């Protein structure tokens, strides 16, 4: 039986082309678990894999989609049986291994987690890799001492996927959230997610020569890096932490960098969602089911189909997507 998949091909000139095609399970890579995919999402990395590849995609033709949720159809691994609901993020699925932009996916049992109680497959993918990473970032800040009442917690790239979910989780946990956005028109959306303060991107994206600035932020989830992270580090309160998840604003951190670390004991915590061990993944998904208000999640969702993906992949690379795109692969 054939089914739909978004196939990315590369021509002799090195240009990539993405289109929805019919494939069969014989085309899928070998692995223990065949999943009937229900939903996938659009993350920044998906934009790269649908488009230029950026060194992430090793072999063409390729099926992108770095996350998915669905129902197990076949399994040679005793941990999963047909009918089980599962979620996948990370492990280079959608990059080195065919991913979730298809009605079926075959993956390693080790890469899956059972769908946490209280979440539907659609909600799990409204969270997706971006939201899962936001939860990991919040957990890392908590592990380093952040508690409600310590002061405002900054979220950069706030109207994007990681930023939207981080804003909603932190606000729900009782933190005062300062949301940084370059899109003034998204202020009401971010306030709806629980942000108490909107910080224009232009306030933070200039490099200054000052070694330190006023102690302002009790914590930060940073999806942007670049000049903004250089500024933010200098504004952190003594002994606080920045959880750095992404580089939507550039790979280099700029500014007088060493001072916040040695004069204010600031911690820079790197967050990687790709290679998280099973227990951490399970713990983060259980926290998501508990600490992310589902009405807030609903307000982040933009529905999409496989056919929409080439356009949305380009949009996310331009920073033009708001919240989370949820792809119904069967629509
Ligand atoms: P999105 O595109 O949804 O969000 C990024 C947001 O950053 C944009 O919406 C925009 O927010 C802001 N932004 C974009 N360009 C710039 C710029 N030049 N300067 C300042 N701000 C900018 O992406 P995601 O939220 O899905 O991912 C964010 C980053 O996190 C990416 O780099 C991604 O690769 C990374 N990531 C890392 C993971 C990990 O495991 N470490 C997992 C998931 C994502 P606004 O308009 O509000 O300013």
CSV table of C-alpha atoms and ligand atoms in Angstrom, one decimal:
chain,number,residue,atom,x,y,z
A,1,UNK,CA,0.0,0.0,0.0
A,2,UNK,CA,1.4,3.3,-1.0
A,3,UNK,CA,1.2,6.5,1.2
A,4,UNK,CA,2.2,10.2,1.0
A,5,UNK,CA,5.5,11.6,1.9
A,6,UNK,CA,7.4,14.9,1.4
A,7,UNK,CA,10.4,13.8,-0.6
A,8,UNK,CA,13.4,16.2,-1.0
A,9,UNK,CA,15.6,15.5,-4.0
A,10,UNK,CA,18.8,17.0,-5.1
A,11,UNK,CA,19.5,17.7,-8.8
A,12,UNK,CA,22.9,17.6,-10.5
A,13,UNK,CA,23.4,21.3,-9.9
A,14,UNK,CA,23.1,20.7,-6.1
A,15,UNK,CA,19.6,22.4,-6.0
A,16,UNK,CA,17.0,20.7,-3.8
A,17,UNK,CA,13.3,20.3,-4.7
A,18,UNK,CA,10.6,19.2,-2.2
A,19,UNK,CA,7.3,17.6,-3.3
A,20,UNK,CA,4.6,15.2,-2.0
A,21,UNK,CA,5.0,11.8,-3.6
A,22,UNK,CA,3.7,8.3,-3.1
A,23,UNK,CA,6.1,5.7,-1.4
A,24,UNK,CA,5.7,2.3,0.2
A,25,UNK,CA,7.0,0.7,3.4
A,26,UNK,CA,9.6,-1.0,1.3
A,27,UNK,CA,11.2,2.4,0.7
A,28,UNK,CA,11.5,3.2,4.4
A,29,UNK,CA,14.8,2.6,6.2
A,30,UNK,CA,15.3,-0.5,8.3
A,31,UNK,CA,14.5,-0.2,12.0
A,32,UNK,CA,12.4,-2.0,14.7
A,33,UNK,CA,9.2,0.1,14.9
A,34,UNK,CA,6.8,1.1,12.1
A,35,UNK,CA,4.7,4.1,13.1
A,36,UNK,CA,1.5,5.4,11.5
A,37,UNK,CA,2.4,9.0,11.8
A,38,UNK,CA,-0.5,11.4,12.7
A,39,UNK,CA,1.2,14.7,13.2
A,40,UNK,CA,4.6,16.3,12.7
A,41,UNK,CA,5.7,20.0,13.0
A,42,UNK,CA,7.9,22.6,11.4
A,43,UNK,CA,11.1,23.5,13.4
A,44,UNK,CA,13.9,25.7,12.3
A,45,UNK,CA,16.0,22.7,11.4
A,46,UNK,CA,13.2,21.3,9.3
A,47,UNK,CA,13.4,24.6,7.3
A,48,UNK,CA,17.0,23.8,6.6
A,49,UNK,CA,16.3,20.1,5.7
A,50,UNK,CA,13.4,21.0,3.4
A,51,UNK,CA,15.5,23.6,1.7
A,52,UNK,CA,19.3,23.8,1.3
A,53,UNK,CA,20.1,20.9,3.7
A,54,UNK,CA,22.9,22.9,5.4
A,55,UNK,CA,25.0,19.8,5.8
A,56,UNK,CA,22.3,18.2,8.0
A,57,UNK,CA,21.0,15.9,5.3
A,58,UNK,CA,23.5,13.3,4.3
A,59,UNK,CA,21.6,11.4,1.6
A,60,UNK,CA,19.0,12.2,-1.0
A,61,UNK,CA,16.2,11.5,-1.7
A,62,UNK,CA,15.3,12.4,1.9
A,63,UNK,CA,12.1,12.6,4.0
A,64,UNK,CA,12.5,15.5,6.5
A,65,UNK,CA,10.5,16.0,9.7
A,66,UNK,CA,12.6,16.0,12.9
A,67,UNK,CA,9.6,15.0,15.1
A,68,UNK,CA,6.3,13.2,15.0
A,69,UNK,CA,3.6,11.5,17.0
A,70,UNK,CA,1.5,8.6,16.0
A,71,UNK,CA,0.5,5.0,16.6
A,72,UNK,CA,2.7,1.9,16.4
A,73,UNK,CA,1.7,-0.3,13.6
A,74,UNK,CA,4.4,-3.0,13.8
A,75,UNK,CA,7.2,-3.6,16.3
A,76,UNK,CA,10.0,-6.2,16.7
A,77,UNK,CA,10.9,-4.6,20.0
A,78,UNK,CA,9.1,-5.8,23.1
A,79,UNK,CA,8.8,-2.2,24.5
A,80,UNK,CA,6.2,-1.3,21.9
A,81,UNK,CA,3.2,-3.1,20.5
A,82,UNK,CA,0.7,-2.2,17.8
A,83,UNK,CA,-1.7,0.4,19.0
A,84,UNK,CA,0.7,2.2,21.3
A,85,UNK,CA,0.8,6.0,21.0
A,86,UNK,CA,4.3,7.3,20.7
A,87,UNK,CA,6.3,10.5,20.3
A,88,UNK,CA,9.7,11.1,18.7
A,89,UNK,CA,12.1,14.0,18.9
A,90,UNK,CA,15.8,14.1,18.1
A,91,UNK,CA,18.3,11.4,17.3
A,92,UNK,CA,18.9,13.0,13.9
A,93,UNK,CA,15.6,11.6,12.6
A,94,UNK,CA,14.5,13.9,9.7
A,95,UNK,CA,18.2,14.6,9.1
A,96,UNK,CA,20.3,11.4,8.8
A,97,UNK,CA,17.3,9.1,9.0
A,98,UNK,CA,13.9,9.6,7.2
A,99,UNK,CA,11.6,11.5,9.4
A,100,UNK,CA,8.0,12.5,10.1
A,101,UNK,CA,6.8,14.2,6.9
A,102,UNK,CA,5.2,11.0,5.8
A,103,UNK,CA,2.1,8.9,6.7
A,104,UNK,CA,4.5,6.2,8.0
A,105,UNK,CA,7.9,6.2,9.5
A,106,UNK,CA,10.2,3.3,10.5
A,107,UNK,CA,12.5,4.2,13.5
A,108,UNK,CA,14.6,2.7,16.3
A,109,UNK,CA,12.7,1.8,19.4
A,110,UNK,CA,15.3,3.6,21.5
A,111,UNK,CA,14.3,6.9,19.9
A,112,UNK,CA,10.7,6.8,20.9
A,113,UNK,CA,8.9,7.6,24.1
A,114,UNK,CA,5.3,6.6,25.0
A,115,UNK,CA,2.8,9.5,24.6
A,116,UNK,CA,2.5,11.0,28.1
A,117,UNK,CA,-0.9,10.6,29.8
A,118,UNK,CA,-3.0,13.7,29.3
A,119,UNK,CA,-1.6,14.6,25.9
A,120,UNK,CA,-3.1,13.9,22.4
A,121,UNK,CA,-0.8,13.2,19.5
A,122,UNK,CA,-1.8,16.6,18.1
A,123,UNK,CA,-1.0,18.4,21.4
A,124,UNK,CA,2.3,16.5,21.6
A,125,UNK,CA,3.2,17.9,18.2
A,126,UNK,CA,2.0,21.4,19.0
A,127,UNK,CA,4.8,21.1,21.6
A,128,UNK,CA,7.2,19.2,19.3
A,129,UNK,CA,10.9,19.6,19.3
A,130,UNK,CA,10.8,23.4,19.9
A,131,UNK,CA,8.5,23.0,23.0
A,132,UNK,CA,10.4,20.0,24.3
A,133,UNK,CA,13.6,22.0,24.1
A,134,UNK,CA,11.8,24.9,25.9
A,135,UNK,CA,11.0,22.5,28.7
A,136,UNK,CA,14.6,21.2,28.9
A,137,UNK,CA,15.7,24.9,29.1
A,138,UNK,CA,13.3,25.6,32.0
A,139,UNK,CA,14.4,22.4,33.8
A,140,UNK,CA,18.0,23.4,33.4
A,141,UNK,CA,17.3,26.9,34.9
A,142,UNK,CA,15.5,25.3,37.8
A,143,UNK,CA,18.4,22.8,38.4
A,144,UNK,CA,20.6,25.9,38.7
A,145,UNK,CA,18.4,27.5,41.3
A,146,UNK,CA,15.7,29.6,39.5
A,147,UNK,CA,12.5,29.9,41.5
A,148,UNK,CA,9.4,32.2,41.0
A,149,UNK,CA,9.9,35.5,42.8
A,150,UNK,CA,13.6,35.8,41.9
A,151,UNK,CA,12.8,38.5,39.2
A,152,UNK,CA,11.9,38.7,35.5
A,153,UNK,CA,13.0,35.8,33.3
A,154,UNK,CA,13.9,36.9,29.8
A,155,UNK,CA,12.8,34.8,26.7
A,156,UNK,CA,14.4,35.8,23.4
A,157,UNK,CA,12.9,34.9,20.0
A,158,UNK,CA,9.7,34.9,22.0
A,159,UNK,CA,7.1,34.7,19.2
A,160,UNK,CA,8.9,31.7,17.6
A,161,UNK,CA,8.4,28.1,18.6
A,162,UNK,CA,10.8,27.7,21.5
A,163,UNK,CA,10.1,31.2,22.7
A,164,UNK,CA,6.3,30.8,22.7
A,165,UNK,CA,6.4,27.5,24.7
A,166,UNK,CA,9.0,28.8,27.1
A,167,UNK,CA,6.9,31.9,27.7
A,168,UNK,CA,3.8,29.9,28.5
A,169,UNK,CA,5.5,27.4,30.7
A,170,UNK,CA,7.5,30.0,32.8
A,171,UNK,CA,4.3,32.1,33.2
A,172,UNK,CA,2.3,29.1,34.3
A,173,UNK,CA,5.0,28.2,36.9
A,174,UNK,CA,4.6,31.7,38.4
A,175,UNK,CA,7.6,33.5,36.9
A,176,UNK,CA,7.4,37.1,35.6
A,177,UNK,CA,8.3,36.7,31.9
A,178,UNK,CA,9.9,39.4,29.8
A,179,UNK,CA,9.4,38.4,26.1
A,180,UNK,CA,11.8,39.8,23.5
A,181,UNK,CA,10.4,40.1,20.0
A,182,UNK,CA,11.2,41.9,16.8
A,183,UNK,CA,7.5,41.8,15.8
A,184,UNK,CA,5.7,44.5,17.8
A,185,UNK,CA,2.4,43.1,16.3
A,186,UNK,CA,2.9,39.9,18.4
A,187,UNK,CA,2.7,41.8,21.7
A,188,UNK,CA,-0.9,40.8,22.4
A,189,UNK,CA,-0.2,37.1,21.5
A,190,UNK,CA,2.8,37.1,23.9
A,191,UNK,CA,0.7,38.7,26.7
A,192,UNK,CA,-1.9,36.0,26.0
A,193,UNK,CA,0.7,33.4,26.7
A,194,UNK,CA,1.5,35.0,30.0
A,195,UNK,CA,4.3,37.5,29.3
A,196,UNK,CA,4.1,40.5,31.6
A,197,UNK,CA,6.6,42.6,29.7
A,198,UNK,CA,7.4,43.0,26.0
A,199,UNK,CA,11.0,43.9,25.2
A,200,UNK,CA,11.6,45.2,21.6
A,201,UNK,CA,14.4,43.3,19.9
A,202,UNK,CA,16.0,46.6,19.0
A,203,UNK,CA,16.6,47.2,22.8
A,204,UNK,CA,19.0,44.3,22.9
A,205,UNK,CA,20.6,43.7,19.6
A,206,UNK,CA,23.3,46.3,19.7
A,207,UNK,CA,26.8,45.4,20.8
A,208,UNK,CA,28.0,47.8,23.6
A,209,UNK,CA,31.5,48.2,24.9
A,210,UNK,CA,30.4,48.2,28.5
A,211,UNK,CA,31.7,45.2,30.4
A,212,UNK,CA,28.5,44.9,32.5
A,213,UNK,CA,25.1,46.5,32.6
A,214,UNK,CA,22.4,46.8,35.4
A,215,UNK,CA,21.5,43.5,37.0
A,216,UNK,CA,18.1,42.9,35.5
A,217,UNK,CA,17.2,39.3,34.6
A,218,UNK,CA,16.8,36.3,37.0
A,219,UNK,CA,17.1,33.8,34.2
A,220,UNK,CA,16.9,33.6,30.4
A,221,UNK,CA,15.8,31.1,27.7
A,222,UNK,CA,17.8,32.3,24.6
A,223,UNK,CA,16.8,31.0,21.2
A,224,UNK,CA,18.7,33.7,19.3
A,225,UNK,CA,22.4,34.0,20.4
A,226,UNK,CA,24.4,36.5,18.3
A,227,UNK,CA,24.7,40.1,19.5
A,228,UNK,CA,21.6,39.8,21.7
A,229,UNK,CA,23.1,37.0,23.8
A,230,UNK,CA,26.2,39.2,24.3
A,231,UNK,CA,24.0,42.0,25.7
A,232,UNK,CA,21.8,39.7,27.8
A,233,UNK,CA,24.8,38.1,29.6
A,234,UNK,CA,25.8,41.5,30.8
A,235,UNK,CA,22.4,42.2,32.2
A,236,UNK,CA,22.0,39.0,34.2
A,237,UNK,CA,21.6,39.2,38.0
A,238,UNK,CA,24.5,37.8,40.1
A,239,UNK,CA,24.7,34.0,40.1
A,240,UNK,CA,21.9,33.4,37.5
A,241,UNK,CA,21.8,31.3,34.4
A,242,UNK,CA,21.1,31.6,30.7
A,243,UNK,CA,19.8,28.5,28.9
A,244,UNK,CA,21.0,28.8,25.4
A,245,UNK,CA,19.0,26.7,22.9
A,246,UNK,CA,19.5,28.3,19.5
A,247,UNK,CA,21.1,30.7,17.1
A,248,UNK,CA,18.3,32.2,15.1
A,249,UNK,CA,20.2,35.5,15.3
A,250,UNK,CA,23.7,34.2,14.5
A,251,UNK,CA,26.2,31.7,15.7
A,252,UNK,CA,28.7,34.1,17.3
A,253,UNK,CA,28.3,35.6,20.7
A,254,UNK,CA,29.5,39.2,20.6
A,255,UNK,CA,30.6,41.7,23.2
A,256,UNK,CA,32.9,41.9,26.3
A,257,UNK,CA,32.2,38.3,27.1
A,258,UNK,CA,34.2,37.2,30.1
A,259,UNK,CA,33.0,39.8,32.6
A,260,UNK,CA,29.6,38.4,33.4
A,261,UNK,CA,31.1,35.0,34.1
A,262,UNK,CA,33.9,36.1,36.4
A,263,UNK,CA,32.4,39.2,38.0
A,264,UNK,CA,28.8,38.0,38.4
A,265,UNK,CA,29.1,34.2,38.4
A,266,UNK,CA,26.7,33.9,35.5
A,267,UNK,CA,26.2,30.4,34.0
A,268,UNK,CA,25.7,29.7,30.3
A,269,UNK,CA,23.9,26.4,30.0
A,270,UNK,CA,23.9,24.7,26.6
A,271,UNK,CA,20.7,22.8,25.8
A,272,UNK,CA,20.7,20.0,23.3
A,273,UNK,CA,17.4,18.2,22.6
A,274,UNK,CA,18.8,15.8,20.0
A,275,UNK,CA,20.7,13.2,22.1
A,276,UNK,CA,18.7,13.3,25.3
A,277,UNK,CA,18.7,9.9,27.1
A,278,UNK,CA,15.3,8.1,27.5
A,279,UNK,CA,14.8,9.0,31.2
A,280,UNK,CA,15.3,12.7,30.5
A,281,UNK,CA,13.0,12.7,27.6
A,282,UNK,CA,10.3,11.0,29.6
A,283,UNK,CA,10.7,13.4,32.5
A,284,UNK,CA,10.5,16.4,30.2
A,285,UNK,CA,7.4,15.1,28.4
A,286,UNK,CA,5.7,14.4,31.8
A,287,UNK,CA,6.5,18.0,32.9
A,288,UNK,CA,5.1,19.3,29.6
A,289,UNK,CA,1.8,17.4,30.3
A,290,UNK,CA,1.7,18.9,33.8
A,291,UNK,CA,3.1,22.5,33.4
A,292,UNK,CA,2.0,23.7,29.9
A,293,UNK,CA,-1.6,25.0,29.9
A,294,UNK,CA,-3.3,23.5,26.9
A,295,UNK,CA,-5.4,26.6,26.2
A,296,UNK,CA,-2.2,28.5,25.8
A,297,UNK,CA,-0.9,25.7,23.5
A,298,UNK,CA,-4.0,26.0,21.3
A,299,UNK,CA,-3.3,29.7,20.8
A,300,UNK,CA,0.2,28.9,19.3
A,301,UNK,CA,-1.0,26.4,16.7
A,302,UNK,CA,-1.0,27.0,13.0
A,303,UNK,CA,-2.4,24.0,11.1
A,304,UNK,CA,-0.7,22.7,8.0
A,305,UNK,CA,-0.6,19.8,5.5
A,306,UNK,CA,2.4,18.1,3.8
A,307,UNK,CA,1.8,20.2,0.7
A,308,UNK,CA,2.3,23.4,2.7
A,309,UNK,CA,5.8,22.4,3.9
A,310,UNK,CA,8.0,23.9,1.2
A,311,UNK,CA,6.5,27.3,1.8
A,312,UNK,CA,6.6,27.0,5.6
A,313,UNK,CA,10.1,25.7,5.6
A,314,UNK,CA,11.2,28.9,3.8
A,315,UNK,CA,9.1,31.1,6.2
A,316,UNK,CA,10.7,29.7,9.4
A,317,UNK,CA,14.2,30.4,8.1
A,318,UNK,CA,13.1,34.0,7.6
A,319,UNK,CA,11.8,34.2,11.3
A,320,UNK,CA,8.3,34.7,9.9
A,321,UNK,CA,6.5,31.8,11.6
A,322,UNK,CA,4.6,32.5,14.8
A,323,UNK,CA,4.3,29.8,17.5
A,324,UNK,CA,4.0,26.2,16.4
A,325,UNK,CA,3.1,24.7,13.0
A,326,UNK,CA,1.3,21.4,13.4
A,327,UNK,CA,1.3,19.2,10.3
A,328,UNK,CA,-1.6,16.8,9.9
A,329,UNK,CA,0.2,14.3,7.6
A,330,UNK,CA,-3.2,12.6,6.7
A,331,UNK,CA,-5.0,15.8,5.7
B,1,LIG,P1,11.5,30.0,15.1
B,1,LIG,O1,11.9,30.5,13.8
B,1,LIG,O2,10.1,29.5,15.4
B,1,LIG,O3,11.8,31.1,16.2
B,1,LIG,C1,13.0,31.9,16.2
B,1,LIG,C2,12.6,33.3,16.6
B,1,LIG,O4,13.8,34.1,16.8
B,1,LIG,C3,11.9,34.1,15.6
B,1,LIG,O5,10.5,33.8,15.6
B,1,LIG,C4,12.2,35.5,15.9
B,1,LIG,O6,11.3,35.8,17.1
B,1,LIG,C5,13.6,35.4,16.5
B,1,LIG,N1,14.6,35.8,15.4
B,1,LIG,C6,14.7,35.3,14.2
B,1,LIG,N2,15.7,35.9,13.5
B,1,LIG,C7,16.3,36.7,14.4
B,1,LIG,C8,17.4,37.6,14.4
B,1,LIG,N3,18.1,37.8,13.3
B,1,LIG,N4,17.7,38.3,15.5
B,1,LIG,C9,17.0,38.2,16.6
B,1,LIG,N5,15.9,37.4,16.7
B,1,LIG,C10,15.6,36.7,15.7
B,1,LIG,O7,12.6,28.9,15.6
B,1,LIG,P2,12.5,27.9,16.8
B,1,LIG,O8,11.9,28.6,18.0
B,1,LIG,O9,12.0,26.6,16.4
B,1,LIG,O10,14.1,27.6,17.1
B,1,LIG,C11,14.9,28.7,17.6
B,1,LIG,C12,16.3,28.3,17.6
B,1,LIG,O11,16.5,27.2,18.5
B,1,LIG,C13,16.9,27.9,16.2
B,1,LIG,O12,18.2,28.3,16.1
B,1,LIG,C14,16.8,26.3,16.3
B,1,LIG,O13,17.7,25.7,15.5
B,1,LIG,C15,17.1,26.2,17.8
B,1,LIG,N6,16.7,24.9,18.3
B,1,LIG,C16,17.6,24.2,19.1
B,1,LIG,C17,17.2,23.0,19.7
B,1,LIG,C18,18.2,22.3,20.6
B,1,LIG,O14,18.1,21.1,20.8
B,1,LIG,N7,19.2,23.0,21.1
B,1,LIG,C19,15.9,22.4,19.5
B,1,LIG,C20,15.0,23.3,18.7
B,1,LIG,C21,15.4,24.5,18.2
B,1,LIG,P3,10.7,37.3,17.2
B,1,LIG,O15,10.0,37.6,15.9
B,1,LIG,O16,9.7,37.1,18.4
B,1,LIG,O17,11.8,38.2,17.5
